[in-house]
Amino acid sequence: MQVELRILRYDPERDKKPHWESYTVESGPMDRVLDLLHTVKWEQDGTLTFRRSCAHGVCGSDAMLINGRNRLACKIRIDQLGKKISVAPLPGFGVIKDLVVDMDDFFAKYRSVLPFQIDERQMPARERLQSPADRARYDDTTKCIMCAACTSSCPSFWAKDSYVGPAAIVNAHRFIFDSRDEGSDERLEILADKDGVWRCRTIFNCTEACPRGIDITRAILEVSGAIVERRI
Ligand code: FES
């Protein structure tokens, strides 16, 4: 079938502002939006710019606004979207070119929550053991692929871009609730800041946008609950 693919294009060296361009692309129902973007780039306009790597929903590099929702271009099928498809860069981020957004601030916020294990104890002879229940405590937030679909869909982030955002909180959660970690207090102190968890208004856009099905709003509430508990 033929699909009409509209893409919001922007080349800072040529364009004053973004504009829509349309492409007619031959597609099968099981093709993904990423396949269509490849067809445009390889057969119609080699200047089209977008990120992608794994093409299997693992690396998180091709999140974009597809038919009005943040999704991974490599996961969403054409039969889920219809014959008219619009593709735009992730909202809330500066655009570098076409579908490529500036992720520097996003990754700086990720780094700010110390997303690594902190453990000053002497190394044991073997690995640190953890019960299945303790491992399950943070299992959901280990699934994050840092695609930014959640942060980019969050109205609190749109309103105040100093907000650390859902993705950073998810990655803090992954370590805060890890029984082997010793850095929880430090992370909770960082997230108790005015641009931390309190900016969440439980709108649930982040949870709906997550291509990995992470219950993000719940994770944020668990982190804010842990801050309150420690302060009491
Ligand atoms: S290209 Fe890796 S998640 Fe889509």
PDB file of C-alpha atoms and ligand atoms in Angstrom:
ATOM      1  CA  MET A   1       0.000   0.000   0.000  1.00  0.00           C
ATOM      2  CA  GLN A   2       0.996   3.621  -0.369  1.00  0.00           C
ATOM      3  CA  VAL A   3       1.513   5.679   2.760  1.00  0.00           C
ATOM      4  CA  GLU A   4       1.629   9.466   2.964  1.00  0.00           C
ATOM      5  CA  LEU A   5       4.462  10.289   5.314  1.00  0.00           C
ATOM      6  CA  ARG A   6       4.636  13.889   6.564  1.00  0.00           C
ATOM      7  CA  ILE A   7       7.895  14.836   8.231  1.00  0.00           C
ATOM      8  CA  LEU A   8       8.647  18.045  10.102  1.00  0.00           C
ATOM      9  CA  ARG A   9      11.922  19.134   8.494  1.00  0.00           C
ATOM     10  CA  TYR A  10      14.399  21.691   9.742  1.00  0.00           C
ATOM     11  CA  ASP A  11      17.893  22.488   8.532  1.00  0.00           C
ATOM     12  CA  PRO A  12      19.398  25.325  10.610  1.00  0.00           C
ATOM     13  CA  GLU A  13      21.705  26.250   7.709  1.00  0.00           C
ATOM     14  CA  ARG A  14      18.799  26.766   5.287  1.00  0.00           C
ATOM     15  CA  ASP A  15      15.501  27.178   7.138  1.00  0.00           C
ATOM     16  CA  LYS A  16      14.267  29.996   9.360  1.00  0.00           C
ATOM     17  CA  LYS A  17      11.781  27.626  11.003  1.00  0.00           C
ATOM     18  CA  PRO A  18      10.576  24.006  10.710  1.00  0.00           C
ATOM     19  CA  HIS A  19       8.206  23.091   7.874  1.00  0.00           C
ATOM     20  CA  TRP A  20       6.309  19.958   6.830  1.00  0.00           C
ATOM     21  CA  GLU A  21       7.308  17.940   3.788  1.00  0.00           C
ATOM     22  CA  SER A  22       5.289  15.032   2.376  1.00  0.00           C
ATOM     23  CA  TYR A  23       6.560  11.793   0.867  1.00  0.00           C
ATOM     24  CA  THR A  24       4.640   8.952  -0.712  1.00  0.00           C
ATOM     25  CA  VAL A  25       6.171   5.654   0.325  1.00  0.00           C
ATOM     26  CA  GLU A  26       5.384   2.070  -0.635  1.00  0.00           C
ATOM     27  CA  SER A  27       4.871   0.042   2.566  1.00  0.00           C
ATOM     28  CA  GLY A  28       3.640  -3.281   3.914  1.00  0.00           C
ATOM     29  CA  PRO A  29       1.381  -3.349   7.007  1.00  0.00           C
ATOM     30  CA  MET A  30       4.085  -4.928   9.150  1.00  0.00           C
ATOM     31  CA  ASP A  31       6.721  -2.359   8.226  1.00  0.00           C
ATOM     32  CA  ARG A  32       7.777   0.054  10.954  1.00  0.00           C
ATOM     33  CA  VAL A  33       7.981   3.817  10.720  1.00  0.00           C
ATOM     34  CA  LEU A  34      11.762   3.423  10.785  1.00  0.00           C
ATOM     35  CA  ASP A  35      11.522   1.391   7.542  1.00  0.00           C
ATOM     36  CA  LEU A  36       9.653   4.278   5.914  1.00  0.00           C
ATOM     37  CA  LEU A  37      12.202   6.811   7.122  1.00  0.00           C
ATOM     38  CA  HIS A  38      14.937   4.622   5.631  1.00  0.00           C
ATOM     39  CA  THR A  39      13.058   4.471   2.327  1.00  0.00           C
ATOM     40  CA  VAL A  40      12.803   8.257   2.203  1.00  0.00           C
ATOM     41  CA  LYS A  41      16.458   8.728   3.108  1.00  0.00           C
ATOM     42  CA  TRP A  42      17.846   6.060   0.805  1.00  0.00           C
ATOM     43  CA  GLU A  43      15.545   6.553  -2.199  1.00  0.00           C
ATOM     44  CA  GLN A  44      14.058  10.061  -2.121  1.00  0.00           C
ATOM     45  CA  ASP A  45      16.007  12.556  -0.029  1.00  0.00           C
ATOM     46  CA  GLY A  46      19.408  11.712   1.414  1.00  0.00           C
ATOM     47  CA  THR A  47      19.430  14.899   3.500  1.00  0.00           C
ATOM     48  CA  LEU A  48      16.746  13.589   5.869  1.00  0.00           C
ATOM     49  CA  THR A  49      18.358  13.286   9.303  1.00  0.00           C
ATOM     50  CA  PHE A  50      17.308  11.063  12.199  1.00  0.00           C
ATOM     51  CA  ARG A  51      18.913   8.868  14.857  1.00  0.00           C
ATOM     52  CA  ARG A  52      18.667   5.114  15.011  1.00  0.00           C
ATOM     53  CA  SER A  53      20.927   2.235  15.897  1.00  0.00           C
ATOM     54  CA  CYS A  54      19.555  -1.163  16.961  1.00  0.00           C
ATOM     55  CA  ALA A  55      16.212  -1.033  15.071  1.00  0.00           C
ATOM     56  CA  HIS A  56      14.800  -3.397  17.689  1.00  0.00           C
ATOM     57  CA  GLY A  57      13.556  -1.216  20.546  1.00  0.00           C
ATOM     58  CA  VAL A  58      16.688  -1.635  22.647  1.00  0.00           C
ATOM     59  CA  CYS A  59      18.982   1.378  22.202  1.00  0.00           C
ATOM     60  CA  GLY A  60      16.348   4.103  22.614  1.00  0.00           C
ATOM     61  CA  SER A  61      17.789   6.368  19.937  1.00  0.00           C
ATOM     62  CA  ASP A  62      14.764   6.768  17.621  1.00  0.00           C
ATOM     63  CA  ALA A  63      12.028   8.141  19.869  1.00  0.00           C
ATOM     64  CA  MET A  64       9.980  10.753  18.011  1.00  0.00           C
ATOM     65  CA  LEU A  65       6.498  12.241  17.862  1.00  0.00           C
ATOM     66  CA  ILE A  66       4.500   9.918  15.587  1.00  0.00           C
ATOM     67  CA  ASN A  67       0.862  10.764  14.880  1.00  0.00           C
ATOM     68  CA  GLY A  68       0.854  12.961  17.970  1.00  0.00           C
ATOM     69  CA  ARG A  69       2.390  10.487  20.430  1.00  0.00           C
ATOM     70  CA  ASN A  70       5.943   9.834  21.500  1.00  0.00           C
ATOM     71  CA  ARG A  71       6.983   6.405  20.239  1.00  0.00           C
ATOM     72  CA  LEU A  72       9.971   4.463  18.964  1.00  0.00           C
ATOM     73  CA  ALA A  73      10.029   4.558  15.152  1.00  0.00           C
ATOM     74  CA  CYS A  74      11.495   1.040  15.087  1.00  0.00           C
ATOM     75  CA  LYS A  75       8.634  -0.462  17.124  1.00  0.00           C
ATOM     76  CA  ILE A  76       5.455   1.135  15.827  1.00  0.00           C
ATOM     77  CA  ARG A  77       3.969  -0.688  12.815  1.00  0.00           C
ATOM     78  CA  ILE A  78       2.224   0.914   9.878  1.00  0.00           C
ATOM     79  CA  ASP A  79      -0.952  -1.139  10.475  1.00  0.00           C
ATOM     80  CA  GLN A  80      -1.179   0.526  13.907  1.00  0.00           C
ATOM     81  CA  LEU A  81      -1.116   3.996  12.355  1.00  0.00           C
ATOM     82  CA  GLY A  82      -2.953   4.014   9.016  1.00  0.00           C
ATOM     83  CA  LYS A  83      -2.033   5.429   5.626  1.00  0.00           C
ATOM     84  CA  LYS A  84      -1.381   8.996   6.785  1.00  0.00           C
ATOM     85  CA  ILE A  85       1.498   9.304   9.200  1.00  0.00           C
ATOM     86  CA  SER A  86       3.106  12.414  10.642  1.00  0.00           C
ATOM     87  CA  VAL A  87       6.554  12.393  12.207  1.00  0.00           C
ATOM     88  CA  ALA A  88       8.100  15.235  14.203  1.00  0.00           C
ATOM     89  CA  PRO A  89      11.012  15.549  16.637  1.00  0.00           C
ATOM     90  CA  LEU A  90      10.474  14.933  20.349  1.00  0.00           C
ATOM     91  CA  PRO A  91       8.640  17.917  21.893  1.00  0.00           C
ATOM     92  CA  GLY A  92      10.335  20.028  24.531  1.00  0.00           C
ATOM     93  CA  PHE A  93      13.889  19.646  23.197  1.00  0.00           C
ATOM     94  CA  GLY A  94      15.842  21.931  20.889  1.00  0.00           C
ATOM     95  CA  VAL A  95      16.060  20.613  17.325  1.00  0.00           C
ATOM     96  CA  ILE A  96      19.524  20.145  15.832  1.00  0.00           C
ATOM     97  CA  LYS A  97      18.316  18.993  12.403  1.00  0.00           C
ATOM     98  CA  ASP A  98      15.072  17.355  11.184  1.00  0.00           C
ATOM     99  CA  LEU A  99      14.254  14.615  13.736  1.00  0.00           C
ATOM    100  CA  VAL A 100      17.467  14.921  15.753  1.00  0.00           C
ATOM    101  CA  VAL A 101      17.054  16.760  19.050  1.00  0.00           C
ATOM    102  CA  ASP A 102      19.665  18.077  21.476  1.00  0.00           C
ATOM    103  CA  MET A 103      19.966  15.530  24.301  1.00  0.00           C
ATOM    104  CA  ASP A 104      22.841  17.178  26.220  1.00  0.00           C
ATOM    105  CA  ASP A 105      20.672  18.586  29.007  1.00  0.00           C
ATOM    106  CA  PHE A 106      18.693  15.316  29.205  1.00  0.00           C
ATOM    107  CA  PHE A 107      21.861  13.291  29.832  1.00  0.00           C
ATOM    108  CA  ALA A 108      23.266  15.923  32.224  1.00  0.00           C
ATOM    109  CA  LYS A 109      20.121  15.490  34.356  1.00  0.00           C
ATOM    110  CA  TYR A 110      20.514  11.711  34.144  1.00  0.00           C
ATOM    111  CA  ARG A 111      24.094  11.996  35.422  1.00  0.00           C
ATOM    112  CA  SER A 112      23.004  14.398  38.184  1.00  0.00           C
ATOM    113  CA  VAL A 113      21.071  11.659  40.031  1.00  0.00           C
ATOM    114  CA  LEU A 114      24.154   9.402  40.326  1.00  0.00           C
ATOM    115  CA  PRO A 115      22.852   6.521  38.176  1.00  0.00           C
ATOM    116  CA  PHE A 116      25.402   3.955  39.301  1.00  0.00           C
ATOM    117  CA  GLN A 117      25.927   1.732  42.303  1.00  0.00           C
ATOM    118  CA  ILE A 118      27.523   3.425  45.311  1.00  0.00           C
ATOM    119  CA  ASP A 119      29.100   0.966  47.712  1.00  0.00           C
ATOM    120  CA  GLU A 120      32.062   1.931  49.874  1.00  0.00           C
ATOM    121  CA  ARG A 121      32.227  -1.371  51.770  1.00  0.00           C
ATOM    122  CA  GLN A 122      35.140  -3.715  51.340  1.00  0.00           C
ATOM    123  CA  MET A 123      34.701  -5.898  48.297  1.00  0.00           C
ATOM    124  CA  PRO A 124      33.511  -9.384  49.260  1.00  0.00           C
ATOM    125  CA  ALA A 125      35.310 -12.476  47.969  1.00  0.00           C
ATOM    126  CA  ARG A 126      32.271 -13.213  45.807  1.00  0.00           C
ATOM    127  CA  GLU A 127      29.403 -11.085  44.486  1.00  0.00           C
ATOM    128  CA  ARG A 128      27.033  -9.308  46.868  1.00  0.00           C
ATOM    129  CA  LEU A 129      23.985 -11.487  47.306  1.00  0.00           C
ATOM    130  CA  GLN A 130      20.458 -10.195  46.993  1.00  0.00           C
ATOM    131  CA  SER A 131      17.183 -11.990  47.652  1.00  0.00           C
ATOM    132  CA  PRO A 132      14.726 -12.440  44.755  1.00  0.00           C
ATOM    133  CA  ALA A 133      12.307 -10.123  46.599  1.00  0.00           C
ATOM    134  CA  ASP A 134      14.965  -7.415  46.936  1.00  0.00           C
ATOM    135  CA  ARG A 135      15.828  -7.778  43.237  1.00  0.00           C
ATOM    136  CA  ALA A 136      12.151  -7.532  42.297  1.00  0.00           C
ATOM    137  CA  ARG A 137      11.832  -4.246  44.244  1.00  0.00           C
ATOM    138  CA  TYR A 138      13.436  -2.218  41.443  1.00  0.00           C
ATOM    139  CA  ASP A 139      12.950  -4.571  38.481  1.00  0.00           C
ATOM    140  CA  ASP A 140      10.525  -2.287  36.619  1.00  0.00           C
ATOM    141  CA  THR A 141      12.924   0.649  36.461  1.00  0.00           C
ATOM    142  CA  THR A 142      15.805  -1.471  35.131  1.00  0.00           C
ATOM    143  CA  LYS A 143      13.915  -1.564  31.807  1.00  0.00           C
ATOM    144  CA  CYS A 144      14.600   2.089  30.941  1.00  0.00           C
ATOM    145  CA  ILE A 145      16.425   2.593  27.620  1.00  0.00           C
ATOM    146  CA  MET A 146      16.839   6.379  27.996  1.00  0.00           C
ATOM    147  CA  CYS A 147      14.838   7.167  24.868  1.00  0.00           C
ATOM    148  CA  ALA A 148      13.421  10.366  26.491  1.00  0.00           C
ATOM    149  CA  ALA A 149       9.855   9.613  25.345  1.00  0.00           C
ATOM    150  CA  CYS A 150       8.674  10.118  28.950  1.00  0.00           C
ATOM    151  CA  THR A 151      10.469  13.378  29.749  1.00  0.00           C
ATOM    152  CA  SER A 152       9.520  14.800  26.361  1.00  0.00           C
ATOM    153  CA  SER A 153       5.810  14.046  26.940  1.00  0.00           C
ATOM    154  CA  CYS A 154       5.688  15.605  30.426  1.00  0.00           C
ATOM    155  CA  PRO A 155       3.761  18.927  30.715  1.00  0.00           C
ATOM    156  CA  SER A 156       5.682  19.757  33.902  1.00  0.00           C
ATOM    157  CA  PHE A 157       8.907  19.532  31.860  1.00  0.00           C
ATOM    158  CA  TRP A 158       7.429  21.657  29.075  1.00  0.00           C
ATOM    159  CA  ALA A 159       6.454  24.300  31.653  1.00  0.00           C
ATOM    160  CA  LYS A 160       9.794  24.264  33.489  1.00  0.00           C
ATOM    161  CA  ASP A 161      12.704  22.708  31.656  1.00  0.00           C
ATOM    162  CA  SER A 162      14.881  22.849  34.774  1.00  0.00           C
ATOM    163  CA  TYR A 163      12.717  19.938  36.084  1.00  0.00           C
ATOM    164  CA  VAL A 164      14.972  16.885  36.292  1.00  0.00           C
ATOM    165  CA  GLY A 165      12.253  14.895  34.502  1.00  0.00           C
ATOM    166  CA  PRO A 166      10.783  11.387  34.647  1.00  0.00           C
ATOM    167  CA  ALA A 167      13.677   9.553  32.960  1.00  0.00           C
ATOM    168  CA  ALA A 168      16.247  10.767  35.490  1.00  0.00           C
ATOM    169  CA  ILE A 169      13.932   9.876  38.397  1.00  0.00           C
ATOM    170  CA  VAL A 170      13.341   6.398  36.960  1.00  0.00           C
ATOM    171  CA  ASN A 171      17.094   5.827  36.848  1.00  0.00           C
ATOM    172  CA  ALA A 172      17.515   7.147  40.390  1.00  0.00           C
ATOM    173  CA  HIS A 173      14.725   4.784  41.525  1.00  0.00           C
ATOM    174  CA  ARG A 174      16.625   1.850  40.061  1.00  0.00           C
ATOM    175  CA  PHE A 175      19.445   2.449  42.592  1.00  0.00           C
ATOM    176  CA  ILE A 176      17.547   4.003  45.512  1.00  0.00           C
ATOM    177  CA  PHE A 177      15.614   0.755  46.016  1.00  0.00           C
ATOM    178  CA  ASP A 178      18.565  -1.568  45.373  1.00  0.00           C
ATOM    179  CA  SER A 179      19.378  -3.237  48.729  1.00  0.00           C
ATOM    180  CA  ARG A 180      23.098  -3.350  47.832  1.00  0.00           C
ATOM    181  CA  ASP A 181      23.410   0.382  47.264  1.00  0.00           C
ATOM    182  CA  GLU A 182      24.615   2.938  49.835  1.00  0.00           C
ATOM    183  CA  GLY A 183      23.880   6.144  47.940  1.00  0.00           C
ATOM    184  CA  SER A 184      20.131   6.451  48.487  1.00  0.00           C
ATOM    185  CA  ASP A 185      20.324   9.348  50.951  1.00  0.00           C
ATOM    186  CA  GLU A 186      22.474  11.359  48.564  1.00  0.00           C
ATOM    187  CA  ARG A 187      20.130  10.713  45.629  1.00  0.00           C
ATOM    188  CA  LEU A 188      17.023  11.502  47.674  1.00  0.00           C
ATOM    189  CA  GLU A 189      18.618  14.780  48.763  1.00  0.00           C
ATOM    190  CA  ILE A 190      19.233  15.673  45.090  1.00  0.00           C
ATOM    191  CA  LEU A 191      15.674  14.796  44.115  1.00  0.00           C
ATOM    192  CA  ALA A 192      14.165  16.724  47.058  1.00  0.00           C
ATOM    193  CA  ASP A 193      15.278  19.919  45.290  1.00  0.00           C
ATOM    194  CA  LYS A 194      12.634  22.274  43.878  1.00  0.00           C
ATOM    195  CA  ASP A 195      13.399  20.890  40.391  1.00  0.00           C
ATOM    196  CA  GLY A 196      13.196  17.301  41.604  1.00  0.00           C
ATOM    197  CA  VAL A 197      10.252  14.996  42.235  1.00  0.00           C
ATOM    198  CA  TRP A 198       7.899  17.702  43.544  1.00  0.00           C
ATOM    199  CA  ARG A 199       7.401  19.059  40.035  1.00  0.00           C
ATOM    200  CA  CYS A 200       5.549  15.863  39.080  1.00  0.00           C
ATOM    201  CA  ARG A 201       1.781  16.514  38.883  1.00  0.00           C
ATOM    202  CA  THR A 202       0.853  12.837  38.335  1.00  0.00           C
ATOM    203  CA  ILE A 203      -0.431  13.531  34.816  1.00  0.00           C
ATOM    204  CA  PHE A 204       0.607  10.012  33.668  1.00  0.00           C
ATOM    205  CA  ASN A 205       1.767  11.158  30.195  1.00  0.00           C
ATOM    206  CA  CYS A 206       5.155   9.620  30.976  1.00  0.00           C
ATOM    207  CA  THR A 207       3.670   6.234  31.798  1.00  0.00           C
ATOM    208  CA  GLU A 208       1.593   6.261  28.596  1.00  0.00           C
ATOM    209  CA  ALA A 209       4.591   7.261  26.480  1.00  0.00           C
ATOM    210  CA  CYS A 210       7.058   4.675  27.806  1.00  0.00           C
ATOM    211  CA  PRO A 211       7.781   2.096  25.067  1.00  0.00           C
ATOM    212  CA  ARG A 212       9.024  -0.327  27.735  1.00  0.00           C
ATOM    213  CA  GLY A 213       5.801  -0.255  29.760  1.00  0.00           C
ATOM    214  CA  ILE A 214       7.479   1.112  32.910  1.00  0.00           C
ATOM    215  CA  ASP A 215       5.031   2.394  35.519  1.00  0.00           C
ATOM    216  CA  ILE A 216       6.888   5.695  35.679  1.00  0.00           C
ATOM    217  CA  THR A 217       4.411   7.746  37.701  1.00  0.00           C
ATOM    218  CA  ARG A 218       4.400   5.046  40.350  1.00  0.00           C
ATOM    219  CA  ALA A 219       8.219   5.081  40.461  1.00  0.00           C
ATOM    220  CA  ILE A 220       8.201   8.858  40.920  1.00  0.00           C
ATOM    221  CA  LEU A 221       5.682   8.571  43.757  1.00  0.00           C
ATOM    222  CA  GLU A 222       7.798   5.880  45.417  1.00  0.00           C
ATOM    223  CA  VAL A 223      10.812   8.193  45.323  1.00  0.00           C
ATOM    224  CA  SER A 224       8.850  11.148  46.733  1.00  0.00           C
ATOM    225  CA  GLY A 225       7.421   8.812  49.415  1.00  0.00           C
ATOM    226  CA  ALA A 226      10.960   7.741  50.356  1.00  0.00           C
ATOM    227  CA  ILE A 227      11.991  11.403  50.728  1.00  0.00           C
ATOM    228  CA  VAL A 228       9.061  12.069  53.072  1.00  0.00           C
ATOM    229  CA  GLU A 229       9.784   8.912  55.080  1.00  0.00           C
ATOM    230  CA  ARG A 230      13.443   9.818  55.613  1.00  0.00           C
ATOM    231  CA  ARG A 231      12.534  13.342  56.694  1.00  0.00           C
ATOM    232  CA  ILE A 232       9.990  12.065  59.247  1.00  0.00           C
TER     233      ILE A 232
HETATM  234  S1  FES B   1      16.660   2.086  16.882  1.00  0.00           S
HETATM  235 FE1  FES B   1      17.184   1.340  18.851  1.00  0.00          FE
HETATM  236  S2  FES B   1      15.346   1.634  19.977  1.00  0.00           S
HETATM  237 FE2  FES B   1      14.778   2.075  17.954  1.00  0.00          FE
END
